[in-house]
XYZ file of N, CA and C in Angstrom:
561
model
N -14.449 38.155 35.390
C -14.585 39.412 34.418
C -16.081 39.773 34.076
N -16.449 41.088 34.228
C -17.723 41.297 34.099
C -18.107 41.230 32.648
N -19.341 40.935 32.468
C -19.870 40.780 31.030
C -20.011 42.255 30.441
N -19.313 42.252 29.328
C -19.440 43.631 28.624
C -20.753 43.838 27.874
N -21.318 44.932 28.312
C -22.715 45.281 27.721
C -22.771 45.530 26.313
N -23.679 45.096 25.443
C -23.653 45.401 24.115
C -22.797 44.595 23.036
N -22.230 43.412 23.669
C -21.346 42.686 22.927
C -22.311 42.000 21.929
N -21.910 41.974 20.644
C -22.690 41.326 19.655
C -21.757 40.474 18.673
N -22.264 39.697 17.850
C -21.446 38.865 17.017
C -20.581 39.702 16.134
N -21.227 40.930 15.652
C -20.440 41.747 14.887
C -19.097 42.300 15.562
N -19.499 42.671 16.817
C -18.239 43.257 17.655
C -17.274 42.011 17.908
N -17.641 40.884 17.938
C -16.645 39.762 18.167
C -16.142 39.572 16.970
N -16.607 39.658 15.704
C -15.920 39.538 14.473
C -14.968 40.711 14.353
N -15.310 41.736 14.587
C -14.494 42.945 14.564
C -13.229 42.764 15.370
N -13.303 42.255 16.753
C -12.084 41.947 17.460
C -11.334 40.952 16.882
N -11.849 39.881 16.241
C -11.192 38.780 15.721
C -10.346 39.268 14.463
N -11.065 40.297 13.606
C -10.368 40.793 12.524
C -9.028 41.774 12.920
N -9.276 42.435 14.033
C -8.214 43.253 14.463
C -6.945 42.189 14.881
N -7.344 41.113 15.558
C -6.275 40.215 15.967
C -5.712 39.588 14.696
N -6.471 39.255 13.565
C -5.867 38.726 12.424
C -4.880 39.856 11.823
N -5.317 41.051 11.855
C -4.615 42.155 11.229
C -3.208 42.273 11.868
N -3.177 41.950 13.172
C -1.963 42.046 13.972
C -1.143 41.001 13.934
N -1.778 39.722 14.126
C -1.043 38.530 14.264
C -1.168 37.447 13.311
N -1.926 37.650 12.245
C -2.268 36.738 11.317
C -3.263 35.723 11.844
N -3.756 34.816 10.960
C -4.769 33.821 11.241
C -4.320 32.971 12.333
N -3.005 32.679 12.369
C -2.672 31.876 13.598
C -2.772 32.374 15.040
N -2.807 33.645 15.011
C -2.962 34.438 16.266
C -4.536 34.647 16.684
N -5.419 34.031 15.875
C -6.752 34.024 16.202
C -7.329 32.917 17.070
N -7.540 33.166 18.390
C -8.010 32.172 19.333
C -9.248 32.796 20.001
N -10.135 31.961 20.582
C -11.142 32.374 21.318
C -10.758 33.218 22.426
N -9.672 32.764 23.180
C -9.202 33.281 24.466
C -8.656 34.741 24.103
N -8.143 34.998 22.990
C -7.537 36.292 22.577
C -8.709 37.217 22.204
N -9.794 36.627 21.504
C -10.876 37.441 21.260
C -11.718 37.936 22.591
N -11.612 36.954 23.387
C -12.396 37.256 24.752
C -11.657 38.410 25.413
N -10.246 38.238 25.570
C -9.657 39.211 26.357
C -9.789 40.645 25.568
N -9.645 40.573 24.208
C -9.878 41.982 23.548
C -11.271 42.600 23.636
N -12.324 41.760 23.843
C -13.517 42.265 24.038
C -14.137 42.487 25.524
N -13.142 41.951 26.477
C -13.344 42.135 27.803
C -14.430 41.293 28.478
N -14.390 40.029 27.823
C -15.265 39.119 28.520
C -14.568 37.748 28.761
N -15.149 36.898 29.554
C -14.534 35.565 29.655
C -14.862 34.710 28.472
N -13.836 33.743 28.111
C -13.960 32.982 26.762
C -15.456 32.295 26.816
N -16.012 31.725 27.887
C -17.371 31.163 27.592
C -18.418 32.126 27.172
N -18.241 33.440 27.521
C -19.216 34.368 27.000
C -19.204 34.583 25.607
N -18.215 34.221 24.703
C -18.146 34.195 23.288
C -19.106 33.191 22.899
N -19.500 32.066 23.431
C -20.255 31.046 22.983
C -21.743 31.587 22.820
N -22.167 32.603 23.287
C -23.506 33.350 23.034
C -23.394 33.836 21.555
N -22.225 33.999 20.951
C -22.117 34.652 19.532
C -21.617 33.661 18.579
N -20.769 32.853 18.979
C -20.081 31.903 18.139
C -20.145 30.559 18.730
N -20.279 29.479 18.001
C -20.263 28.158 18.618
C -18.940 27.590 18.884
N -17.854 28.127 18.149
C -16.569 27.745 18.305
C -15.475 28.409 17.427
N -14.311 28.014 17.570
C -13.349 28.805 16.840
C -13.483 28.714 15.314
N -14.112 27.552 14.886
C -14.225 27.240 13.474
C -15.339 28.187 12.822
N -16.378 28.465 13.639
C -17.339 29.171 13.339
C -16.999 30.750 13.331
N -16.196 31.040 14.304
C -15.694 32.519 14.337
C -14.737 32.615 13.038
N -13.917 31.780 12.647
C -13.188 31.917 11.388
C -14.119 31.997 10.175
N -15.201 31.255 10.201
C -16.043 31.350 9.116
C -16.648 32.855 9.106
N -17.040 33.394 10.129
C -17.501 34.751 10.137
C -16.465 35.757 9.753
N -15.247 35.476 10.104
C -14.119 36.309 9.658
C -14.002 36.286 8.009
N -14.217 35.033 7.701
C -13.956 34.841 6.148
C -15.115 35.583 5.299
N -16.346 35.477 5.972
C -17.483 36.106 5.437
C -17.233 37.695 5.369
N -16.681 38.113 6.421
C -16.349 39.601 6.350
C -15.348 40.096 5.370
N -14.251 39.205 5.197
C -13.360 39.524 4.211
C -13.890 39.461 2.942
N -14.750 38.464 2.462
C -15.375 38.271 1.250
C -16.279 39.556 1.078
N -17.058 40.075 2.176
C -17.924 41.091 1.876
C -17.054 42.467 1.633
N -16.025 42.529 2.307
C -15.105 43.661 2.098
C -14.579 43.706 0.641
N -14.110 42.536 0.215
C -13.654 42.549 -1.179
C -14.689 42.711 -2.250
N -15.851 42.268 -1.995
C -16.930 42.566 -2.920
C -17.315 44.009 -2.970
N -17.436 44.592 -1.826
C -17.694 46.116 -1.815
C -16.526 46.811 -2.548
N -15.326 46.579 -2.168
C -14.221 47.206 -2.927
C -14.345 46.995 -4.448
N -14.477 45.800 -4.773
C -14.430 45.242 -6.240
C -15.619 46.068 -7.123
N -16.821 46.059 -6.384
C -17.975 46.624 -7.005
C -17.837 48.006 -7.194
N -17.214 48.746 -6.211
C -16.924 50.216 -6.336
C -15.878 50.444 -7.484
N -14.929 49.656 -7.648
C -13.880 49.696 -8.481
C -14.327 49.614 -9.918
N -15.329 48.711 -10.229
C -15.812 48.422 -11.679
C -17.060 49.259 -12.048
N -17.748 49.831 -10.904
C -19.024 50.569 -11.271
C -18.869 51.444 -12.469
N -19.655 51.453 -13.411
C -19.487 52.305 -14.578
C -18.553 52.029 -15.674
N -17.817 51.027 -15.389
C -16.738 50.667 -16.310
C -17.154 49.204 -17.093
N -16.646 48.893 -18.183
C -16.886 47.783 -18.923
C -15.632 47.449 -19.639
N -15.493 46.155 -20.151
C -14.377 45.519 -20.809
C -13.179 45.783 -20.172
N -12.048 46.090 -20.913
C -10.825 46.139 -20.500
C -10.667 47.049 -19.277
N -11.334 48.159 -19.321
C -11.165 49.225 -18.145
C -11.659 48.496 -16.871
N -12.962 47.731 -16.902
C -13.441 47.054 -15.717
C -12.417 45.963 -15.099
N -11.935 45.043 -16.125
C -11.162 44.230 -15.699
C -9.830 44.708 -15.094
N -9.222 45.742 -15.788
C -8.078 46.412 -15.192
C -8.299 46.882 -13.719
N -9.408 47.541 -13.689
C -9.840 48.167 -12.231
C -10.079 47.051 -11.338
N -10.707 45.903 -11.616
C -10.941 44.828 -10.764
C -9.526 44.122 -10.241
N -8.742 43.951 -11.222
C -7.526 43.335 -10.755
C -6.600 44.178 -9.924
N -6.662 45.603 -10.168
C -5.877 46.490 -9.382
C -6.453 46.681 -7.946
N -7.861 46.593 -7.960
C -8.468 46.609 -6.708
C -8.340 45.438 -5.836
N -8.202 44.384 -6.488
C -7.896 43.072 -5.820
C -6.456 43.092 -5.143
N -5.490 43.491 -6.086
C -4.050 43.491 -5.472
C -4.033 44.538 -4.395
N -4.573 45.635 -4.552
C -4.568 46.707 -3.458
C -5.192 46.214 -2.200
N -6.141 45.585 -2.277
C -6.865 44.904 -0.998
C -5.850 44.068 -0.274
N -5.126 43.096 -0.977
C -4.108 42.204 -0.469
C -2.924 43.156 0.158
N -2.615 44.104 -0.486
C -1.527 44.978 -0.071
C -1.810 45.625 1.215
N -2.977 46.147 1.185
C -3.483 46.877 2.373
C -3.872 45.897 3.658
N -4.299 44.688 3.311
C -4.699 43.759 4.361
C -3.992 42.405 4.142
N -2.659 42.224 4.080
C -2.138 40.853 3.715
C -2.571 39.766 4.743
N -2.634 40.150 6.028
C -2.959 39.091 6.967
C -4.461 38.825 6.943
N -5.194 39.915 6.899
C -6.752 39.632 6.827
C -7.075 38.741 5.300
N -6.431 39.133 4.423
C -6.539 38.231 3.177
C -6.151 36.923 3.418
N -5.359 36.548 4.252
C -4.919 35.166 4.626
C -6.115 34.444 5.217
N -7.005 35.184 5.732
C -8.293 34.552 6.353
C -9.315 34.422 5.450
N -9.183 34.877 4.236
C -10.122 34.563 3.210
C -10.176 33.022 2.905
N -11.504 32.548 2.855
C -11.552 31.077 2.547
C -11.222 30.831 1.111
N -10.485 29.734 1.025
C -10.159 29.298 -0.324
C -11.274 28.766 -1.084
N -12.274 28.133 -0.544
C -13.324 27.589 -1.364
C -14.735 28.014 -0.464
N -15.176 29.182 -0.410
C -16.304 29.637 0.217
C -17.694 28.996 -0.404
N -17.686 28.656 -1.531
C -19.047 28.262 -2.089
C -19.406 26.738 -1.660
N -18.500 26.101 -0.872
C -18.801 24.725 -0.243
C -18.884 24.938 1.185
N -19.118 25.969 1.785
C -19.320 26.203 3.133
C -20.665 26.886 3.420
N -21.580 26.366 4.161
C -22.814 26.889 4.336
C -22.822 28.314 4.798
N -21.930 28.696 5.749
C -21.828 30.009 6.408
C -21.460 31.059 5.383
N -20.471 30.636 4.373
C -19.784 31.454 3.555
C -20.286 31.501 2.072
N -21.059 30.561 1.865
C -21.575 30.436 0.393
C -22.107 31.601 -0.135
N -23.099 32.320 0.550
C -23.837 33.488 -0.013
C -22.584 34.665 -0.337
N -21.840 34.830 0.622
C -20.828 35.897 0.554
C -19.841 35.571 -0.561
N -19.394 34.381 -0.751
C -18.745 33.843 -1.926
C -19.303 34.007 -3.203
N -20.560 33.775 -3.101
C -21.486 33.925 -4.612
C -21.481 35.407 -4.986
N -21.594 36.343 -3.955
C -21.626 37.616 -4.486
C -20.403 38.018 -4.981
N -19.144 37.653 -4.446
C -17.894 38.059 -4.863
C -17.716 37.536 -6.318
N -18.191 36.239 -6.396
C -18.137 35.609 -7.769
C -18.887 36.228 -8.921
N -19.962 36.809 -8.573
C -21.020 37.488 -9.347
C -20.341 38.859 -9.772
N -19.680 39.507 -9.021
C -19.038 40.718 -9.419
C -18.029 40.434 -10.359
N -17.210 39.271 -10.182
C -16.146 38.809 -11.208
C -16.644 38.600 -12.507
N -17.905 37.685 -12.396
C -18.484 37.279 -13.725
C -19.006 38.328 -14.318
N -19.746 39.316 -13.611
C -20.281 40.377 -14.307
C -19.284 41.287 -15.040
N -18.108 41.425 -14.319
C -17.005 42.194 -15.021
C -16.518 41.529 -16.360
N -16.656 40.286 -16.463
C -16.209 39.541 -17.611
C -17.265 39.320 -18.713
N -18.551 39.856 -18.430
C -19.576 39.574 -19.308
C -19.340 40.278 -20.814
N -18.809 41.393 -20.801
C -18.400 42.140 -21.933
C -17.649 41.304 -22.987
N -16.973 40.245 -22.522
C -16.205 39.532 -23.333
C -16.946 38.318 -24.028
N -18.248 38.188 -23.777
C -19.011 37.232 -24.382
C -18.911 35.800 -23.774
N -18.374 35.819 -22.663
C -18.105 34.446 -21.900
C -19.317 34.005 -21.202
N -19.725 32.845 -21.318
C -20.872 32.180 -20.640
C -20.340 30.880 -20.048
N -21.075 30.320 -19.076
C -20.987 29.049 -18.466
C -19.691 28.659 -18.180
N -19.168 27.570 -18.585
C -17.643 27.109 -18.160
C -16.692 28.155 -18.561
N -16.944 28.685 -19.717
C -15.796 29.640 -20.168
C -15.610 30.723 -19.145
N -16.803 31.339 -18.642
C -16.814 32.468 -17.687
C -16.187 31.830 -16.386
N -16.554 30.673 -16.012
C -15.910 30.186 -14.775
C -14.418 30.049 -14.936
N -13.951 29.629 -16.057
C -12.488 29.408 -16.228
C -11.699 30.716 -16.205
N -12.495 31.658 -16.890
C -11.886 33.029 -16.998
C -11.817 33.631 -15.597
N -12.838 33.405 -14.824
C -12.800 33.927 -13.436
C -11.722 33.372 -12.553
N -11.606 31.949 -12.802
C -10.506 31.298 -11.982
C -9.066 31.874 -12.483
N -8.944 31.943 -13.776
C -7.629 32.443 -14.230
C -7.292 33.916 -13.568
N -8.212 34.728 -13.515
C -8.078 36.043 -12.888
C -7.657 35.927 -11.478
N -8.407 35.049 -10.730
C -8.097 34.921 -9.362
C -6.749 34.268 -9.297
N -6.304 33.314 -10.055
C -5.020 32.667 -9.755
C -3.794 33.733 -10.096
N -4.071 34.683 -11.116
C -2.962 35.721 -11.315
C -3.038 36.632 -10.128
N -4.096 37.299 -9.854
C -3.949 38.253 -8.712
C -3.585 37.523 -7.403
N -4.329 36.415 -6.920
C -3.969 35.744 -5.628
C -2.368 35.324 -5.710
N -1.942 34.721 -6.816
C -0.543 34.289 -6.864
C 0.396 35.507 -6.642
N 0.124 36.512 -7.472
C 1.197 37.656 -7.517
C 1.019 38.294 -6.194
N -0.198 38.705 -5.697
C -0.379 39.427 -4.422
C 0.161 38.685 -3.280
N -0.041 37.368 -3.297
C 0.486 36.573 -2.146
C 1.988 36.522 -2.018
N 2.584 36.368 -3.217
C 4.076 36.311 -3.191
C 4.715 37.651 -2.835
N 3.891 38.714 -3.336
C 4.393 40.105 -3.037
C 4.279 40.461 -1.576
N 3.117 40.112 -1.059
C 2.966 40.235 0.488
C 3.723 39.676 1.303
N 4.343 38.424 0.863
C 5.152 37.813 1.702
C 6.746 38.015 1.361
N 6.937 39.076 0.618
C 8.364 39.595 0.347
C 9.024 38.565 -0.616
N 8.295 37.835 -1.433
C 8.998 36.831 -2.309
C 9.506 37.315 -3.570
N 9.395 38.561 -3.872
C 9.874 39.130 -4.968
C 11.282 39.966 -4.741
N 12.420 39.411 -4.910
C 13.533 40.125 -4.427
C 14.403 40.877 -5.454
N 14.074 40.717 -6.832
C 14.800 41.345 -7.778
C 14.505 42.782 -7.871
N 15.305 43.648 -8.552
C 15.195 44.913 -8.690
C 14.057 45.514 -9.495
N 13.633 44.737 -10.434
C 12.681 45.260 -11.432
C 11.414 45.570 -10.580
N 10.633 46.610 -11.299
C 9.458 47.220 -10.636
C 8.323 46.090 -10.381
N 7.694 45.964 -9.339
C 6.647 45.128 -9.174
C 5.416 45.481 -9.936
N 5.161 46.723 -10.035
C 3.996 47.453 -10.754
C 4.182 46.986 -12.172
N 5.319 47.149 -12.673
C 5.697 46.764 -14.161
C 5.277 45.348 -14.463
N 5.795 44.516 -13.428
C 5.381 43.112 -13.608
C 3.808 42.761 -13.697
N 3.292 43.353 -12.668
C 1.883 43.161 -12.604
C 0.975 43.681 -13.756
N 1.404 44.893 -14.198
C 0.881 45.517 -15.331
C 0.955 44.620 -16.547
N 2.153 43.956 -16.660
C 2.286 42.868 -17.829
C 1.404 41.731 -17.668
N 1.152 41.143 -16.482
C 0.196 40.168 -16.106
C -1.140 40.492 -16.421
N -1.588 41.739 -16.096
C -2.898 42.297 -16.500
C -2.959 42.330 -18.010
N -2.155 42.849 -18.709
C -2.175 42.983 -20.179
C -2.365 41.547 -20.844
N -1.545 40.724 -20.204
C -1.450 39.341 -20.681
C -2.826 38.650 -20.658
N -3.486 38.914 -19.392
C -4.775 38.353 -19.060
C -5.891 39.007 -20.039
N -5.735 40.272 -20.365
C -6.726 41.071 -21.176
C -6.434 40.524 -22.590
N -5.174 40.419 -23.173
C -5.057 39.829 -24.323
C -5.610 38.407 -24.457
N -5.671 37.575 -23.409
C -6.242 36.333 -23.393
C -7.858 36.428 -23.596
N -8.353 37.264 -22.817
C -9.721 37.501 -22.882
C -10.229 37.922 -24.168
N -9.546 38.845 -24.819
C -9.755 39.335 -26.161
C -9.707 38.275 -27.130
N -8.876 37.410 -27.014
C -8.770 36.240 -28.038
C -9.923 35.245 -27.873
N -10.691 35.217 -26.797
C -11.717 34.370 -26.576
C -13.135 34.822 -27.068
N -13.064 36.138 -27.628
C -14.424 36.635 -28.105
C -14.874 35.833 -29.369
């Protein structure tokens, strides 16, 4: 197989994300990425050391996409409006990219490759919550609660786990209101 000119780590990650979008994380293999990029599998080693590193780069990209989306959603907003926008942007990302979201690392702060991207995402969440006067541990706990609510709901939703006829948007809005009520109680 001829070497494809101009192959970069970014293009390798793009191909990996396309595979994840189509087949889920379980479909991500070096052989599949090599086939998609038109190179032999060993040629990928110029760009990634192994499948674990490629998955790490995919995780970074997902974190960066989410950070960009969330930042745009909350820009110029504060308080309840900012939190509402963040929680809806988070859910929308999972709805639009359920398989890609499955590639998001659960604990990027303890991974050298993903730490910086994970901290940027966390900073957006912490900044969104600053208007509630939360600092230190309280801010971390509030961020975790937000993540659990959105991750849990969106993950169940994207896997088709809500089978009852009541509207999912109504349920989600109730969760957002519940979270906001909790934040206001912490002032």
